[in-house]
Short mmCIF file of C-alpha atoms in Angstrom, two decimals:
data_model
loop_
_atom_site.label_atom_id
_atom_site.label_comp_id
_atom_site.label_asym_id
_atom_site.label_seq_id
_atom_site.Cartn_x
_atom_site.Cartn_y
_atom_site.Cartn_z
CA UNK A 1 47.90 190.02 -193.59
CA UNK A 2 51.06 188.69 -195.23
CA UNK A 3 53.88 190.29 -193.27
CA UNK A 4 57.62 190.19 -193.93
CA UNK A 5 59.64 190.60 -190.75
CA UNK A 6 63.24 191.70 -191.39
CA UNK A 7 64.90 191.05 -188.04
CA UNK A 8 68.21 189.45 -187.06
CA UNK A 9 67.56 188.83 -183.37
CA UNK A 10 66.18 185.27 -182.91
CA UNK A 11 64.36 186.05 -179.64
CA UNK A 12 62.60 189.08 -181.10
CA UNK A 13 61.74 187.14 -184.24
CA UNK A 14 60.17 184.29 -182.28
CA UNK A 15 58.26 186.70 -180.01
CA UNK A 16 56.84 188.72 -182.91
CA UNK A 17 56.09 185.73 -185.14
CA UNK A 18 54.26 183.93 -182.37
CA UNK A 19 52.32 187.01 -181.27
CA UNK A 20 51.24 188.26 -184.71
CA UNK A 21 50.69 184.71 -185.90
CA UNK A 22 48.22 184.33 -183.06
CA UNK A 23 46.37 187.36 -184.43
CA UNK A 24 45.88 185.54 -187.73
CA UNK A 25 48.73 187.11 -189.70
CA UNK A 26 51.12 185.09 -191.88
CA UNK A 27 54.70 185.96 -190.93
CA UNK A 28 57.78 185.32 -193.07
CA UNK A 29 61.24 186.22 -191.81
CA UNK A 30 64.45 187.54 -193.37
CA UNK A 31 67.40 187.54 -190.95
CA UNK A 32 69.74 190.04 -192.63
CA UNK A 33 69.57 193.20 -194.70
CA UNK A 34 70.35 191.77 -198.13
CA UNK A 35 67.93 188.87 -197.74
CA UNK A 36 65.31 191.33 -196.51
CA UNK A 37 65.77 193.63 -199.51
CA UNK A 38 65.43 190.71 -201.90
CA UNK A 39 62.34 189.25 -200.25
CA UNK A 40 60.68 192.64 -199.84
CA UNK A 41 60.23 192.77 -203.62
CA UNK A 42 57.57 190.06 -203.26
CA UNK A 43 53.91 190.87 -202.61
CA UNK A 44 53.46 191.82 -198.93
CA UNK A 45 50.73 193.61 -197.03
CA UNK A 46 53.22 195.01 -194.50
CA UNK A 47 56.95 195.09 -193.80
CA UNK A 48 58.32 195.18 -190.25
CA UNK A 49 61.95 196.28 -190.43
CA UNK A 50 64.62 196.44 -187.74
CA UNK A 51 66.96 199.39 -188.26
CA UNK A 52 70.23 197.72 -187.30
CA UNK A 53 70.76 194.67 -189.46
CA UNK A 54 73.82 192.76 -190.69
CA UNK A 55 74.75 193.43 -194.29
CA UNK A 56 72.41 196.34 -195.00
CA UNK A 57 70.70 198.60 -192.46
CA UNK A 58 66.95 199.08 -192.28
CA UNK A 59 66.96 202.70 -193.45
CA UNK A 60 68.86 201.79 -196.62
CA UNK A 61 66.49 198.92 -197.32
CA UNK A 62 63.41 201.11 -197.09
CA UNK A 63 64.95 203.95 -199.11
CA UNK A 64 65.78 201.53 -201.91
CA UNK A 65 62.33 199.97 -201.81
CA UNK A 66 60.55 203.32 -201.95
CA UNK A 67 62.78 204.35 -204.88
CA UNK A 68 61.45 201.35 -206.80
CA UNK A 69 57.87 202.44 -206.13
CA UNK A 70 57.04 199.92 -203.38
CA UNK A 71 53.76 200.96 -201.75
CA UNK A 72 53.43 198.44 -198.91
CA UNK A 73 53.38 200.07 -195.46
CA UNK A 74 56.57 199.83 -193.39
CA UNK A 75 56.85 199.74 -189.61
CA UNK A 76 60.31 200.28 -188.16
CA UNK A 77 61.08 198.32 -185.02
CA UNK A 78 64.26 199.37 -183.25
CA UNK A 79 66.12 200.24 -180.08
CA UNK A 80 67.06 203.64 -181.60
CA UNK A 81 64.65 205.87 -179.72
CA UNK A 82 65.90 209.43 -180.30
CA UNK A 83 63.71 211.99 -182.01
CA UNK A 84 66.24 212.28 -184.83
CA UNK A 85 66.14 208.50 -185.24
CA UNK A 86 62.35 208.50 -185.54
CA UNK A 87 62.38 211.37 -188.00
CA UNK A 88 65.03 209.63 -190.10
CA UNK A 89 62.93 206.47 -190.19
CA UNK A 90 59.79 208.25 -191.31
CA UNK A 91 61.66 210.34 -193.87
CA UNK A 92 63.24 207.21 -195.31
CA UNK A 93 59.76 205.95 -196.15
CA UNK A 94 58.55 204.34 -192.94
CA UNK A 95 54.88 204.67 -192.01
CA UNK A 96 55.27 203.98 -188.30
CA UNK A 97 58.04 203.59 -185.74
CA UNK A 98 58.00 201.46 -182.60
CA UNK A 99 60.83 201.38 -180.07
CA UNK A 100 62.06 198.20 -178.35
CA UNK A 101 61.15 196.96 -175.83
CA UNK A 102 57.49 197.09 -176.74
CA UNK A 103 54.24 195.46 -175.69
CA UNK A 104 52.95 192.92 -178.13
CA UNK A 105 49.46 194.36 -177.85
CA UNK A 106 50.77 197.74 -179.05
CA UNK A 107 52.60 196.16 -181.98
CA UNK A 108 49.44 194.26 -182.94
CA UNK A 109 47.39 197.45 -182.75
CA UNK A 110 49.84 199.37 -184.95
CA UNK A 111 49.93 196.52 -187.46
CA UNK A 112 46.15 196.54 -187.57
CA UNK A 113 46.03 200.31 -188.09
CA UNK A 114 48.55 200.18 -190.94
CA UNK A 115 46.58 197.39 -192.55
CA UNK A 116 43.34 199.40 -192.41
CA UNK A 117 45.08 202.47 -193.83
CA UNK A 118 46.48 200.50 -196.75
CA UNK A 119 43.12 198.84 -197.43
CA UNK A 120 41.39 202.18 -197.76
CA UNK A 121 43.76 203.29 -200.51
CA UNK A 122 43.89 206.82 -201.88
CA UNK A 123 40.71 208.82 -201.42
CA UNK A 124 38.83 209.46 -204.64
CA UNK A 125 38.68 213.08 -205.80
CA UNK A 126 36.16 212.61 -208.61
CA UNK A 127 32.85 210.94 -207.76
CA UNK A 128 30.27 209.79 -210.32
CA UNK A 129 26.77 208.37 -209.98
CA UNK A 130 24.95 207.94 -213.29
CA UNK A 131 25.41 211.27 -215.12
CA UNK A 132 26.11 213.20 -211.92
CA UNK A 133 29.74 214.10 -211.21
CA UNK A 134 31.62 216.14 -208.63
CA UNK A 135 35.31 217.05 -208.69
CA UNK A 136 36.55 217.61 -205.15
CA UNK A 137 39.77 219.27 -206.29
CA UNK A 138 38.08 221.97 -208.35
CA UNK A 139 35.00 221.99 -206.05
CA UNK A 140 32.67 221.72 -209.04
CA UNK A 141 29.62 219.62 -209.82
CA UNK A 142 27.81 218.79 -213.04
CA UNK A 143 24.98 216.68 -214.30
CA UNK A 144 24.78 215.46 -217.90
CA UNK A 145 27.76 217.73 -218.57
CA UNK A 146 26.00 220.87 -217.32
CA UNK A 147 27.53 222.73 -214.37
CA UNK A 148 25.57 222.88 -211.10
CA UNK A 149 26.05 225.91 -208.88
CA UNK A 150 26.38 224.64 -205.30
CA UNK A 151 27.14 226.35 -202.02
CA UNK A 152 30.03 224.79 -200.02
CA UNK A 153 27.69 223.01 -197.60
CA UNK A 154 25.56 221.71 -200.45
CA UNK A 155 28.67 220.34 -202.15
CA UNK A 156 29.68 218.63 -198.91
CA UNK A 157 26.21 217.12 -198.54
CA UNK A 158 26.30 215.87 -202.12
CA UNK A 159 29.78 214.40 -201.59
CA UNK A 160 28.56 212.44 -198.55
CA UNK A 161 25.51 211.16 -200.40
CA UNK A 162 27.63 210.11 -203.38
CA UNK A 163 30.29 208.41 -201.26
CA UNK A 164 27.47 206.34 -199.74
CA UNK A 165 25.52 205.89 -202.98
CA UNK A 166 22.88 203.19 -202.62
CA UNK A 167 22.90 203.43 -198.82
CA UNK A 168 20.29 205.08 -196.62
CA UNK A 169 21.78 207.87 -194.49
CA UNK A 170 19.76 208.91 -191.49
CA UNK A 171 19.24 212.51 -190.48
CA UNK A 172 21.61 212.00 -187.51
CA UNK A 173 24.30 210.57 -189.78
CA UNK A 174 24.07 213.54 -192.12
CA UNK A 175 24.17 215.97 -189.20
CA UNK A 176 27.40 214.38 -188.03
CA UNK A 177 29.09 213.83 -191.41
CA UNK A 178 28.18 217.16 -193.02
CA UNK A 179 27.86 219.59 -190.10
CA UNK A 180 29.91 217.73 -187.46
CA UNK A 181 26.96 217.96 -185.08
CA UNK A 182 26.89 215.11 -182.59
CA UNK A 183 23.52 216.16 -181.23
CA UNK A 184 20.19 217.07 -182.77
CA UNK A 185 19.80 220.88 -182.85
CA UNK A 186 16.07 220.37 -183.50
CA UNK A 187 16.06 222.37 -186.70
CA UNK A 188 15.09 221.55 -190.29
CA UNK A 189 18.72 222.03 -191.38
CA UNK A 190 19.00 218.67 -193.14
CA UNK A 191 15.57 218.86 -194.74
CA UNK A 192 16.11 222.36 -196.12
CA UNK A 193 19.52 221.51 -197.59
CA UNK A 194 18.22 218.27 -199.12
CA UNK A 195 15.36 220.21 -200.67
CA UNK A 196 17.67 222.81 -202.22
CA UNK A 197 20.12 220.14 -203.37
CA UNK A 198 17.36 218.11 -204.94
CA UNK A 199 16.14 221.18 -206.82
CA UNK A 200 19.61 221.80 -208.25
CA UNK A 201 20.58 218.20 -208.98
CA UNK A 202 17.36 216.46 -209.99
CA UNK A 203 15.23 219.15 -211.60
CA UNK A 204 14.71 218.22 -215.26
CA UNK A 205 16.41 214.83 -214.79
CA UNK A 206 15.64 211.35 -213.51
CA UNK A 207 15.52 211.54 -209.72
CA UNK A 208 18.73 210.46 -207.96
CA UNK A 209 18.10 211.77 -204.42
CA UNK A 210 15.36 209.81 -202.68
CA UNK A 211 13.60 210.18 -199.35
CA UNK A 212 13.25 206.86 -197.56
CA UNK A 213 10.22 207.35 -195.36
CA UNK A 214 10.98 206.94 -191.67
CA UNK A 215 14.67 206.25 -192.34
CA UNK A 216 16.53 209.03 -194.15
CA UNK A 217 17.89 209.83 -197.59
CA UNK A 218 19.55 207.86 -200.33
CA UNK A 219 21.28 208.85 -203.56
CA UNK A 220 21.29 206.06 -206.10
CA UNK A 221 21.59 205.53 -209.84
CA UNK A 222 18.35 204.80 -211.71
CA UNK A 223 17.43 201.15 -212.08
CA UNK A 224 18.39 200.26 -215.69
CA UNK A 225 15.67 197.62 -215.83
CA UNK A 226 12.98 200.11 -214.83
CA UNK A 227 14.24 202.45 -217.59
#
């Protein structure tokens, strides 16, 4: 990740730059608040911001950046360890807060977690595969513009299949993702729900829900070449 470190303490800067650089991250440094605010407008994957900085404090920097619409995650790094301090940091627009002194391994782990969160982006609320669509906000489904009446568990099953469109999901995966079962209850729960869902989604249309013999189930768009 490209990381901007806004930190005025040379020892901390060297420690962080060396440690995160060793993890494969590219670290640039701004040593005061005004320089940090200016450089933060560039394209960064993550900002690490000290709260107490010469010129302009870390909270003010992050508030100004958020007001301009900056979306990059921000991790505050500071000696201010009170609960009110942490709350102020998060309310100013920070995504995480780590108190000095800290272990480098913890900083690296938090940086990695923020990077994964940013990479995922906002979760889609409308899913489409071919002419099949579900709206997760209104909890409705339709195919070719015609509404499909689904029970809550059927809608959840369809959501999981659509989020993994083109992938084979095993029975165990569906049990865990749809029913939160981490064991096999030895019932035909999955099979019966797939059967009902298939009847509601595919009847009268090109088949989208497929059984992959010996493996599981897959929802995929029709092959345009096959017609």
